[in-house]
Short mmCIF file of N, CA and C in Angstrom, two decimals:
data_model
loop_
_atom_site.label_atom_id
_atom_site.label_comp_id
_atom_site.label_asym_id
_atom_site.label_seq_id
_atom_site.Cartn_x
_atom_site.Cartn_y
_atom_site.Cartn_z
N MET A 1 -27.78 -94.66 3.76
CA MET A 1 -27.14 -94.21 2.66
C MET A 1 -25.59 -93.58 2.99
N THR A 2 -24.80 -93.87 1.72
CA THR A 2 -23.90 -94.15 2.00
C THR A 2 -22.84 -92.60 2.16
N GLY A 3 -23.37 -91.92 2.61
CA GLY A 3 -23.05 -90.18 1.92
C GLY A 3 -22.20 -89.78 0.27
N ILE A 4 -22.56 -90.61 -0.24
CA ILE A 4 -22.03 -90.76 -2.23
C ILE A 4 -23.51 -90.33 -2.49
N ARG A 5 -23.87 -89.48 -3.44
CA ARG A 5 -24.56 -88.59 -3.71
C ARG A 5 -24.41 -88.67 -5.75
N SER A 6 -25.36 -88.83 -6.08
CA SER A 6 -25.78 -89.20 -7.64
C SER A 6 -25.09 -87.52 -8.06
N LEU A 7 -24.70 -87.69 -9.72
CA LEU A 7 -24.33 -86.39 -10.49
C LEU A 7 -25.52 -86.26 -10.26
N GLY A 8 -26.26 -86.84 -10.98
CA GLY A 8 -27.58 -86.13 -10.94
C GLY A 8 -28.42 -85.05 -9.83
N ALA A 9 -28.29 -85.70 -8.61
CA ALA A 9 -29.25 -84.91 -7.57
C ALA A 9 -28.09 -83.44 -7.10
N VAL A 10 -26.92 -83.74 -7.18
CA VAL A 10 -25.89 -82.44 -7.19
C VAL A 10 -26.50 -81.54 -8.09
N SER A 11 -26.27 -82.20 -9.65
CA SER A 11 -26.63 -81.35 -10.30
C SER A 11 -28.38 -79.98 -10.31
N ARG A 12 -28.99 -81.41 -10.22
CA ARG A 12 -30.12 -80.29 -9.54
C ARG A 12 -29.25 -79.39 -8.48
N ARG A 13 -29.30 -79.70 -7.44
CA ARG A 13 -29.45 -78.51 -6.47
C ARG A 13 -28.25 -77.47 -7.20
N ALA A 14 -27.68 -77.54 -7.79
CA ALA A 14 -26.85 -76.58 -7.59
C ALA A 14 -27.46 -75.77 -8.90
N PHE A 15 -28.59 -76.49 -10.02
CA PHE A 15 -29.56 -75.40 -10.34
C PHE A 15 -30.43 -75.06 -10.02
N ALA A 16 -31.05 -75.75 -8.95
CA ALA A 16 -31.59 -74.82 -7.92
C ALA A 16 -31.51 -73.44 -7.16
N THR A 17 -30.02 -73.83 -7.06
CA THR A 17 -29.34 -72.71 -6.19
C THR A 17 -28.89 -71.78 -7.40
N LEU A 18 -28.68 -71.90 -8.40
CA LEU A 18 -28.50 -70.51 -8.94
C LEU A 18 -29.84 -69.83 -9.63
N VAL A 19 -31.35 -70.72 -9.53
CA VAL A 19 -32.79 -70.25 -10.01
C VAL A 19 -32.78 -69.07 -9.35
N ALA A 20 -32.75 -70.05 -7.50
CA ALA A 20 -32.58 -68.67 -6.22
C ALA A 20 -32.20 -67.67 -6.84
N ALA A 21 -30.36 -67.45 -6.80
CA ALA A 21 -30.20 -66.42 -6.55
C ALA A 21 -30.22 -65.52 -8.34
N LEU A 22 -30.77 -66.29 -8.96
CA LEU A 22 -31.43 -65.31 -10.38
C LEU A 22 -32.62 -64.16 -10.05
N ALA A 23 -33.25 -64.75 -9.56
CA ALA A 23 -34.55 -64.53 -8.82
C ALA A 23 -34.57 -63.41 -8.39
N LEU A 24 -33.47 -63.85 -6.97
CA LEU A 24 -33.52 -62.33 -6.43
C LEU A 24 -32.70 -61.57 -6.58
N ALA A 25 -31.85 -61.86 -7.35
CA ALA A 25 -31.32 -60.82 -8.83
C ALA A 25 -32.30 -59.72 -9.17
N VAL A 26 -33.11 -60.83 -9.71
CA VAL A 26 -34.30 -59.44 -10.14
C VAL A 26 -35.05 -59.23 -9.17
N VAL A 27 -34.95 -59.36 -8.20
CA VAL A 27 -36.13 -58.85 -7.66
C VAL A 27 -35.88 -57.15 -6.91
N THR A 28 -33.88 -58.02 -6.67
CA THR A 28 -33.22 -56.66 -6.19
C THR A 28 -33.33 -55.50 -6.84
N LEU A 29 -32.95 -55.98 -8.26
CA LEU A 29 -32.44 -54.88 -9.14
C LEU A 29 -33.40 -54.30 -9.46
N SER A 30 -34.45 -54.82 -9.66
CA SER A 30 -35.99 -53.94 -10.84
C SER A 30 -36.03 -53.09 -9.99
N PRO A 31 -36.68 -52.84 -8.45
CA PRO A 31 -37.21 -51.31 -8.54
C PRO A 31 -36.05 -50.77 -8.60
N GLY A 32 -34.91 -50.13 -8.79
CA GLY A 32 -33.92 -49.80 -9.45
C GLY A 32 -34.05 -49.11 -10.94
N GLU A 33 -34.40 -49.98 -11.39
CA GLU A 33 -34.46 -49.69 -13.03
C GLU A 33 -35.75 -49.31 -12.88
N ALA A 34 -36.77 -49.07 -12.40
CA ALA A 34 -38.08 -48.67 -12.65
C ALA A 34 -38.20 -47.63 -11.94
N PHE A 35 -37.61 -47.49 -10.85
CA PHE A 35 -37.39 -45.72 -10.41
C PHE A 35 -36.56 -45.23 -12.05
N ALA A 36 -35.64 -45.68 -12.13
CA ALA A 36 -34.81 -44.63 -13.44
C ALA A 36 -35.31 -44.56 -14.33
N ILE A 37 -36.64 -45.51 -15.24
CA ILE A 37 -37.77 -44.93 -16.44
C ILE A 37 -38.83 -44.85 -16.06
N ASP A 38 -38.93 -44.78 -14.23
CA ASP A 38 -40.98 -44.25 -13.98
C ASP A 38 -40.92 -42.69 -14.84
N ASP A 39 -42.29 -42.13 -15.70
CA ASP A 39 -42.83 -41.02 -16.31
C ASP A 39 -42.62 -39.83 -14.79
N ALA A 40 -42.57 -40.34 -14.13
CA ALA A 40 -42.73 -39.26 -12.50
C ALA A 40 -41.65 -38.91 -12.59
N HIS A 41 -40.55 -39.83 -12.77
CA HIS A 41 -39.23 -39.23 -12.46
C HIS A 41 -38.40 -39.00 -13.68
N ARG A 42 -39.32 -38.56 -14.40
CA ARG A 42 -38.51 -37.89 -15.95
C ARG A 42 -38.31 -36.56 -16.00
N ILE A 43 -36.80 -35.82 -15.76
CA ILE A 43 -37.16 -33.92 -15.80
C ILE A 43 -37.50 -33.89 -16.93
N THR A 44 -38.25 -32.73 -16.82
CA THR A 44 -38.50 -31.17 -17.52
C THR A 44 -38.12 -30.39 -17.79
N GLN A 45 -37.43 -30.09 -16.56
CA GLN A 45 -36.39 -28.49 -16.72
C GLN A 45 -35.65 -28.80 -15.37
N LEU A 46 -34.47 -27.73 -15.52
CA LEU A 46 -33.44 -27.60 -14.46
C LEU A 46 -33.63 -26.13 -14.20
N THR A 47 -33.19 -25.53 -12.72
CA THR A 47 -33.09 -24.48 -12.78
C THR A 47 -31.80 -24.54 -11.80
N VAL A 48 -31.13 -23.38 -12.19
CA VAL A 48 -29.53 -23.86 -10.95
C VAL A 48 -29.51 -22.55 -10.39
N THR A 49 -28.88 -22.13 -9.69
CA THR A 49 -29.25 -20.89 -8.53
C THR A 49 -27.35 -21.07 -8.55
N ILE A 50 -26.76 -20.01 -9.04
CA ILE A 50 -25.05 -19.75 -8.03
C ILE A 50 -25.22 -18.44 -7.50
N VAL A 51 -24.30 -18.56 -6.38
CA VAL A 51 -23.83 -18.11 -5.58
C VAL A 51 -22.53 -17.24 -5.81
N THR A 52 -22.13 -16.08 -6.55
CA THR A 52 -21.26 -15.73 -6.90
C THR A 52 -20.26 -15.37 -5.58
N GLY A 53 -19.37 -15.59 -5.36
CA GLY A 53 -18.22 -15.19 -4.31
C GLY A 53 -17.79 -13.66 -4.41
N GLY A 54 -16.40 -13.56 -3.99
CA GLY A 54 -15.37 -12.03 -4.06
C GLY A 54 -14.76 -12.16 -5.05
N ASP A 55 -15.41 -13.04 -6.06
CA ASP A 55 -13.93 -12.37 -6.99
C ASP A 55 -15.91 -12.44 -8.16
N ASP A 56 -15.90 -11.54 -9.33
CA ASP A 56 -16.90 -11.46 -10.14
C ASP A 56 -16.76 -12.61 -11.29
N LEU A 57 -18.12 -12.86 -11.95
CA LEU A 57 -17.68 -13.24 -13.19
C LEU A 57 -17.23 -12.04 -14.44
N ARG A 58 -16.56 -11.67 -15.37
CA ARG A 58 -16.80 -10.41 -16.10
C ARG A 58 -17.39 -11.14 -16.95
N THR A 59 -17.39 -9.21 -17.34
CA THR A 59 -17.83 -9.30 -19.21
C THR A 59 -17.35 -10.10 -19.84
N ALA A 60 -17.95 -10.95 -20.79
CA ALA A 60 -17.41 -11.78 -22.44
C ALA A 60 -17.13 -13.29 -21.60
N SER A 61 -17.23 -13.64 -20.27
CA SER A 61 -16.51 -14.72 -19.40
C SER A 61 -17.65 -15.52 -19.65
N ASN A 62 -17.85 -17.26 -19.59
CA ASN A 62 -18.76 -17.71 -20.02
C ASN A 62 -18.93 -18.93 -18.72
N ALA A 63 -19.90 -19.08 -18.72
CA ALA A 63 -19.71 -20.13 -17.51
C ALA A 63 -21.47 -21.07 -17.83
N VAL A 64 -21.11 -22.42 -18.26
CA VAL A 64 -21.92 -23.61 -19.08
C VAL A 64 -22.22 -24.33 -18.06
N ALA A 65 -23.03 -24.69 -17.62
CA ALA A 65 -23.78 -26.25 -17.29
C ALA A 65 -24.74 -27.07 -17.89
N SER A 66 -23.99 -28.04 -17.17
CA SER A 66 -23.71 -29.66 -18.86
C SER A 66 -24.40 -30.60 -17.83
N LEU A 67 -25.01 -30.98 -18.10
CA LEU A 67 -25.81 -32.73 -17.34
C LEU A 67 -25.35 -33.73 -18.36
N ARG A 68 -24.80 -34.41 -17.67
CA ARG A 68 -24.57 -35.79 -18.09
C ARG A 68 -25.21 -36.67 -17.73
N TYR A 69 -25.85 -37.43 -18.42
CA TYR A 69 -26.84 -38.81 -18.24
C TYR A 69 -26.90 -39.65 -19.04
N THR A 70 -27.63 -41.15 -18.38
CA THR A 70 -27.98 -41.96 -19.68
C THR A 70 -29.11 -42.00 -20.12
N ASN A 71 -29.12 -42.59 -21.51
CA ASN A 71 -30.66 -42.64 -22.51
C ASN A 71 -31.05 -43.60 -21.27
N THR A 72 -32.28 -43.99 -22.21
CA THR A 72 -33.05 -45.51 -22.21
C THR A 72 -32.14 -46.67 -23.11
N SER A 73 -31.55 -46.31 -23.77
CA SER A 73 -30.83 -47.17 -25.26
C SER A 73 -29.75 -47.43 -24.37
N GLY A 74 -29.27 -46.49 -23.29
CA GLY A 74 -28.15 -46.91 -22.74
C GLY A 74 -26.89 -46.00 -23.27
N ASN A 75 -27.21 -45.08 -23.96
CA ASN A 75 -26.42 -44.42 -24.72
C ASN A 75 -25.84 -43.18 -23.34
N GLN A 76 -25.04 -42.68 -23.39
CA GLN A 76 -24.18 -41.56 -22.48
C GLN A 76 -24.47 -40.76 -23.32
N LEU A 77 -25.42 -39.40 -22.81
CA LEU A 77 -25.20 -38.09 -23.71
C LEU A 77 -25.55 -36.76 -22.48
N VAL A 78 -25.33 -35.85 -23.46
CA VAL A 78 -24.85 -34.46 -22.17
C VAL A 78 -25.56 -33.38 -23.21
N THR A 79 -26.50 -32.94 -22.04
CA THR A 79 -27.43 -31.22 -22.45
C THR A 79 -26.81 -30.31 -21.93
N SER A 80 -26.23 -29.33 -22.78
CA SER A 80 -25.71 -27.93 -21.62
C SER A 80 -26.16 -26.79 -22.50
N PHE A 81 -26.24 -25.72 -21.03
CA PHE A 81 -27.11 -24.15 -21.36
C PHE A 81 -26.25 -23.48 -21.13
N ASN A 82 -25.70 -22.50 -21.44
CA ASN A 82 -25.50 -21.39 -21.14
C ASN A 82 -25.84 -20.53 -20.08
N LEU A 83 -25.26 -20.34 -18.62
CA LEU A 83 -25.70 -19.68 -17.77
C LEU A 83 -26.41 -17.87 -17.89
N ASN A 84 -24.88 -17.49 -18.02
CA ASN A 84 -25.18 -16.01 -18.36
C ASN A 84 -24.65 -15.61 -19.50
N ASN A 85 -24.41 -16.48 -20.78
CA ASN A 85 -24.15 -15.58 -21.95
C ASN A 85 -23.17 -14.90 -21.98
N GLY A 86 -22.28 -14.44 -21.65
CA GLY A 86 -21.51 -13.31 -21.89
C GLY A 86 -21.68 -12.53 -20.64
N ALA A 87 -22.92 -12.33 -20.46
CA ALA A 87 -22.85 -11.48 -19.51
C ALA A 87 -22.01 -11.17 -17.68
N SER A 88 -22.10 -10.12 -16.97
CA SER A 88 -21.35 -10.11 -16.00
C SER A 88 -22.45 -10.47 -14.83
N TRP A 89 -21.17 -11.31 -13.52
CA TRP A 89 -22.65 -11.11 -12.52
C TRP A 89 -21.47 -11.03 -11.51
N PRO A 90 -21.73 -9.75 -10.76
CA PRO A 90 -21.04 -9.17 -9.81
C PRO A 90 -20.75 -9.75 -9.19
N ASN A 91 -19.74 -9.43 -7.68
CA ASN A 91 -19.17 -10.14 -6.37
C ASN A 91 -20.93 -10.23 -5.82
N TYR A 92 -20.54 -11.16 -4.91
CA TYR A 92 -21.57 -11.80 -4.46
C TYR A 92 -23.16 -11.23 -4.40
N SER A 93 -23.49 -11.62 -5.86
CA SER A 93 -24.58 -11.64 -6.46
C SER A 93 -25.20 -13.11 -6.56
N THR A 94 -26.11 -13.38 -7.10
CA THR A 94 -27.51 -14.69 -7.05
C THR A 94 -27.86 -14.87 -8.27
N LYS A 95 -27.74 -15.52 -9.06
CA LYS A 95 -28.15 -15.86 -10.00
C LYS A 95 -29.37 -16.75 -10.27
N THR A 96 -30.12 -17.52 -10.97
CA THR A 96 -30.90 -18.35 -10.85
C THR A 96 -31.12 -18.59 -12.85
N VAL A 97 -31.45 -19.70 -13.31
CA VAL A 97 -31.12 -19.67 -14.28
C VAL A 97 -32.01 -21.03 -14.80
N THR A 98 -33.12 -21.08 -15.56
CA THR A 98 -34.09 -22.25 -15.43
C THR A 98 -34.31 -22.23 -16.98
N PHE A 99 -33.85 -24.03 -17.39
CA PHE A 99 -33.82 -23.72 -18.61
C PHE A 99 -34.85 -25.52 -19.07
N ALA A 100 -35.20 -25.73 -20.35
CA ALA A 100 -36.27 -27.08 -20.20
C ALA A 100 -34.80 -27.64 -21.00
N THR A 101 -34.96 -28.87 -20.68
CA THR A 101 -34.24 -30.21 -20.27
C THR A 101 -34.41 -31.20 -22.48
N PRO A 102 -34.12 -32.06 -22.64
CA PRO A 102 -34.45 -32.49 -23.84
C PRO A 102 -35.54 -33.98 -23.14
N ALA A 103 -36.06 -33.96 -23.62
CA ALA A 103 -37.18 -35.42 -23.48
C ALA A 103 -36.39 -36.77 -23.19
N GLY A 104 -36.63 -37.77 -21.97
CA GLY A 104 -35.64 -38.61 -22.09
C GLY A 104 -35.20 -38.54 -20.62
N ILE A 105 -34.87 -37.84 -20.35
CA ILE A 105 -33.98 -37.66 -18.99
C ILE A 105 -34.24 -38.36 -17.63
N TYR A 106 -33.81 -38.93 -16.64
CA TYR A 106 -34.81 -39.62 -16.11
C TYR A 106 -33.68 -39.16 -14.60
N GLN A 107 -34.66 -39.27 -13.37
CA GLN A 107 -33.63 -38.97 -12.63
C GLN A 107 -32.62 -40.21 -12.24
N GLY A 108 -33.10 -41.35 -12.28
CA GLY A 108 -32.33 -42.48 -11.72
C GLY A 108 -31.06 -43.06 -12.57
N LEU A 109 -31.58 -41.62 -13.77
CA LEU A 109 -29.93 -42.50 -14.92
C LEU A 109 -28.98 -41.28 -15.17
N LEU A 110 -29.28 -39.86 -13.91
CA LEU A 110 -27.82 -39.11 -13.71
C LEU A 110 -26.70 -39.69 -13.84
N LEU A 111 -25.61 -39.03 -14.34
CA LEU A 111 -24.74 -39.31 -13.99
C LEU A 111 -23.72 -38.27 -13.74
N ASP A 112 -23.68 -36.97 -13.93
CA ASP A 112 -23.10 -35.87 -13.10
C ASP A 112 -23.42 -34.10 -13.44
N PHE A 113 -23.40 -33.51 -13.12
CA PHE A 113 -23.86 -32.36 -12.95
C PHE A 113 -22.50 -31.56 -13.05
N ALA A 114 -22.23 -29.93 -14.28
CA ALA A 114 -20.80 -29.79 -14.04
C ALA A 114 -21.40 -28.55 -14.37
N ILE A 115 -20.01 -27.56 -14.31
CA ILE A 115 -19.95 -25.65 -14.66
C ILE A 115 -18.87 -26.22 -15.38
N GLN A 116 -19.00 -25.74 -16.69
CA GLN A 116 -17.54 -25.42 -17.26
C GLN A 116 -17.09 -24.23 -17.17
N PHE A 117 -16.69 -23.15 -16.77
CA PHE A 117 -15.56 -21.70 -16.74
C PHE A 117 -15.02 -22.00 -18.49
N THR A 118 -15.04 -20.46 -19.17
CA THR A 118 -14.31 -20.05 -20.00
C THR A 118 -14.07 -18.84 -20.20
N SER A 119 -12.52 -18.50 -19.58
CA SER A 119 -11.84 -16.82 -19.09
C SER A 119 -12.77 -16.07 -20.74
N GLY A 120 -12.98 -14.79 -20.41
CA GLY A 120 -13.16 -13.72 -21.87
C GLY A 120 -12.32 -12.46 -20.90
N GLN A 121 -12.17 -11.79 -22.25
CA GLN A 121 -11.56 -10.60 -21.87
C GLN A 121 -12.44 -9.66 -22.70
N PRO A 122 -13.12 -8.62 -22.05
CA PRO A 122 -13.72 -7.85 -22.65
C PRO A 122 -13.25 -6.89 -23.32
N ASP A 123 -11.54 -6.39 -23.39
CA ASP A 123 -11.05 -5.49 -24.12
C ASP A 123 -9.73 -6.42 -24.41
N ILE A 124 -8.83 -5.62 -25.28
CA ILE A 124 -7.50 -6.01 -25.31
C ILE A 124 -6.38 -5.74 -23.91
N PHE A 125 -6.66 -4.67 -23.02
CA PHE A 125 -5.88 -4.62 -22.41
C PHE A 125 -6.66 -5.28 -20.64
N SER A 126 -7.73 -5.77 -20.34
CA SER A 126 -7.99 -6.94 -19.81
C SER A 126 -7.34 -8.41 -19.34
N THR A 127 -6.65 -9.04 -18.48
CA THR A 127 -6.10 -9.85 -18.03
C THR A 127 -7.20 -10.94 -17.95
N GLY A 128 -7.37 -12.18 -18.07
CA GLY A 128 -7.55 -13.41 -18.16
C GLY A 128 -8.63 -13.00 -16.20
N ASP A 129 -10.09 -13.99 -16.33
CA ASP A 129 -10.87 -13.82 -15.61
C ASP A 129 -10.68 -14.59 -14.88
N ASN A 130 -11.07 -14.44 -13.61
CA ASN A 130 -11.21 -15.72 -12.16
C ASN A 130 -12.28 -15.39 -12.05
N TRP A 131 -13.31 -16.27 -11.01
CA TRP A 131 -14.45 -16.26 -10.61
C TRP A 131 -14.65 -16.94 -9.24
N ASN A 132 -15.26 -16.42 -8.12
CA ASN A 132 -15.14 -17.06 -7.27
C ASN A 132 -17.00 -18.30 -7.41
N MET A 133 -17.49 -18.93 -6.55
CA MET A 133 -18.38 -19.77 -6.92
C MET A 133 -18.68 -20.11 -5.56
N ASN A 134 -19.27 -19.30 -5.35
CA ASN A 134 -19.33 -19.68 -3.63
C ASN A 134 -20.38 -20.80 -3.22
N ALA A 135 -21.76 -20.99 -3.94
CA ALA A 135 -22.69 -21.95 -3.67
C ALA A 135 -24.02 -22.23 -4.96
N ILE A 136 -23.93 -23.57 -5.05
CA ILE A 136 -24.87 -23.25 -5.86
C ILE A 136 -25.80 -24.60 -5.74
N THR A 137 -26.81 -24.38 -6.37
CA THR A 137 -28.38 -25.50 -6.31
C THR A 137 -29.09 -25.61 -7.68
N VAL A 138 -29.19 -27.37 -7.69
CA VAL A 138 -29.84 -27.32 -8.92
C VAL A 138 -31.01 -28.19 -8.40
N THR A 139 -31.53 -27.45 -9.15
CA THR A 139 -33.24 -27.98 -8.92
C THR A 139 -33.78 -28.40 -10.16
N ALA A 140 -34.60 -30.06 -10.16
CA ALA A 140 -34.99 -30.79 -11.41
C ALA A 140 -36.76 -30.60 -10.89
N ARG A 141 -37.23 -30.46 -11.98
CA ARG A 141 -38.64 -29.96 -12.64
C ARG A 141 -39.09 -31.74 -13.03
N MET A 142 -39.87 -32.33 -11.93
CA MET A 142 -40.06 -33.62 -12.71
C MET A 142 -41.25 -33.51 -13.46
N ALA A 143 -42.05 -34.92 -14.25
CA ALA A 143 -42.66 -34.47 -15.08
C ALA A 143 -44.36 -34.63 -14.30
N ASP A 144 -44.22 -34.64 -13.21
CA ASP A 144 -45.70 -35.20 -12.15
C ASP A 144 -45.92 -33.27 -11.24
N GLY A 145 -44.98 -32.65 -11.68
CA GLY A 145 -45.05 -31.68 -11.37
C GLY A 145 -43.82 -31.20 -9.61
N SER A 146 -43.56 -32.30 -9.79
CA SER A 146 -42.58 -31.72 -8.46
C SER A 146 -41.40 -31.70 -8.36
N ASN A 147 -40.43 -31.10 -7.83
CA ASN A 147 -39.32 -30.67 -7.87
C ASN A 147 -38.78 -30.96 -6.92
N VAL A 148 -37.30 -31.79 -7.17
CA VAL A 148 -36.38 -32.44 -6.55
C VAL A 148 -34.69 -31.36 -6.48
N ILE A 149 -34.37 -31.84 -5.42
CA ILE A 149 -32.76 -31.05 -5.45
C ILE A 149 -32.36 -31.74 -5.85
N LEU A 150 -31.29 -31.24 -7.20
CA LEU A 150 -29.90 -32.81 -7.45
C LEU A 150 -28.45 -32.48 -6.27
N VAL A 151 -28.23 -31.14 -6.28
CA VAL A 151 -27.53 -30.23 -6.02
C VAL A 151 -27.28 -29.22 -5.06
N SER A 152 -27.00 -29.53 -4.10
CA SER A 152 -27.26 -27.78 -3.04
C SER A 152 -26.30 -28.21 -2.16
N GLN A 153 -24.52 -27.39 -2.63
CA GLN A 153 -23.29 -27.04 -1.81
C GLN A 153 -22.51 -25.70 -1.80
N ALA A 154 -22.21 -25.78 -0.93
CA ALA A 154 -21.60 -24.07 -0.34
C ALA A 154 -20.20 -24.45 -0.30
N GLY A 155 -19.19 -23.19 0.19
CA GLY A 155 -17.99 -23.40 0.46
C GLY A 155 -17.90 -21.54 0.23
N SER A 156 -16.65 -21.08 0.88
CA SER A 156 -16.05 -20.06 0.88
C SER A 156 -14.28 -20.09 -0.13
N PRO A 157 -14.21 -20.03 -1.52
CA PRO A 157 -15.07 -20.60 -2.18
C PRO A 157 -15.72 -21.99 -2.22
N LEU A 158 -16.90 -21.82 -2.90
CA LEU A 158 -16.69 -23.83 -3.38
C LEU A 158 -16.27 -24.32 -4.46
N HIS A 159 -16.01 -23.62 -5.00
CA HIS A 159 -14.30 -23.56 -6.33
C HIS A 159 -14.19 -22.09 -7.03
N ARG A 160 -12.62 -21.91 -7.04
CA ARG A 160 -12.47 -21.02 -7.78
C ARG A 160 -12.08 -21.04 -8.98
N PHE A 161 -12.33 -20.44 -9.47
CA PHE A 161 -12.59 -20.77 -11.40
C PHE A 161 -11.02 -19.95 -11.89
N GLN A 162 -10.18 -20.35 -12.84
CA GLN A 162 -9.34 -19.46 -12.90
C GLN A 162 -9.37 -19.54 -15.18
N SER A 163 -8.57 -18.58 -14.75
CA SER A 163 -8.51 -18.53 -16.92
C SER A 163 -8.07 -19.08 -17.22
N ASP A 164 -7.16 -19.88 -16.66
CA ASP A 164 -5.75 -21.08 -17.08
C ASP A 164 -6.85 -22.51 -16.61
N THR A 165 -6.67 -22.55 -14.75
CA THR A 165 -6.76 -23.53 -14.67
C THR A 165 -7.99 -23.90 -13.69
N ASN A 166 -8.49 -24.82 -13.58
CA ASN A 166 -9.68 -24.98 -12.59
C ASN A 166 -10.76 -24.95 -13.46
N THR A 167 -11.23 -25.00 -14.29
CA THR A 167 -11.64 -24.51 -15.09
C THR A 167 -13.30 -25.32 -15.28
N ARG A 168 -13.65 -26.20 -14.93
CA ARG A 168 -14.31 -27.08 -14.56
C ARG A 168 -14.24 -27.47 -13.28
N TRP A 169 -16.32 -27.64 -12.79
CA TRP A 169 -15.85 -28.21 -11.44
C TRP A 169 -17.24 -29.32 -11.90
N VAL A 170 -17.59 -30.76 -11.04
CA VAL A 170 -17.96 -31.38 -11.42
C VAL A 170 -18.60 -32.09 -10.26
N ASN A 171 -20.60 -32.03 -10.21
CA ASN A 171 -21.13 -33.07 -9.44
C ASN A 171 -21.14 -34.19 -9.39
N ALA A 172 -20.57 -35.62 -8.57
CA ALA A 172 -21.17 -36.70 -9.48
C ALA A 172 -22.42 -37.39 -8.99
N PHE A 173 -23.36 -37.98 -9.78
CA PHE A 173 -24.48 -38.49 -8.34
C PHE A 173 -24.11 -40.23 -8.53
#
């Protein structure tokens, strides 16, 4: 053999390598995609527990939780829920709120969870509100009845919301 190969032999080898790489990609990526839309990993409700620090959440201020995710069609969507509905959360208190999620949210397709703070003023003499969030735990109830902790963070404070700055806290998945 002279060391010269025909173009047909090289093309077959290149084709075989390409097929092997494609098969490896399918095998490697398929389990993640199966996890993302497996019905056992469908989220039916979220429970959000927040510990307020040394600066309370005043009456007329709002803390809104939002969950950003990709649906099975590939579209990014957001669902949100007002956690306090304008009610006061005293210093060093723990509040837990549970809400149902829309159909079609899967653990493997979550993008981020956020808290959006809007300062309220209960009367014209009040200044803008500030609020210290010392801890947050977000637990997902799955379609199979199990619970999965999605977020568990703490600090002193974990995040200081201010009336005009730092109004959003985000945890990416």
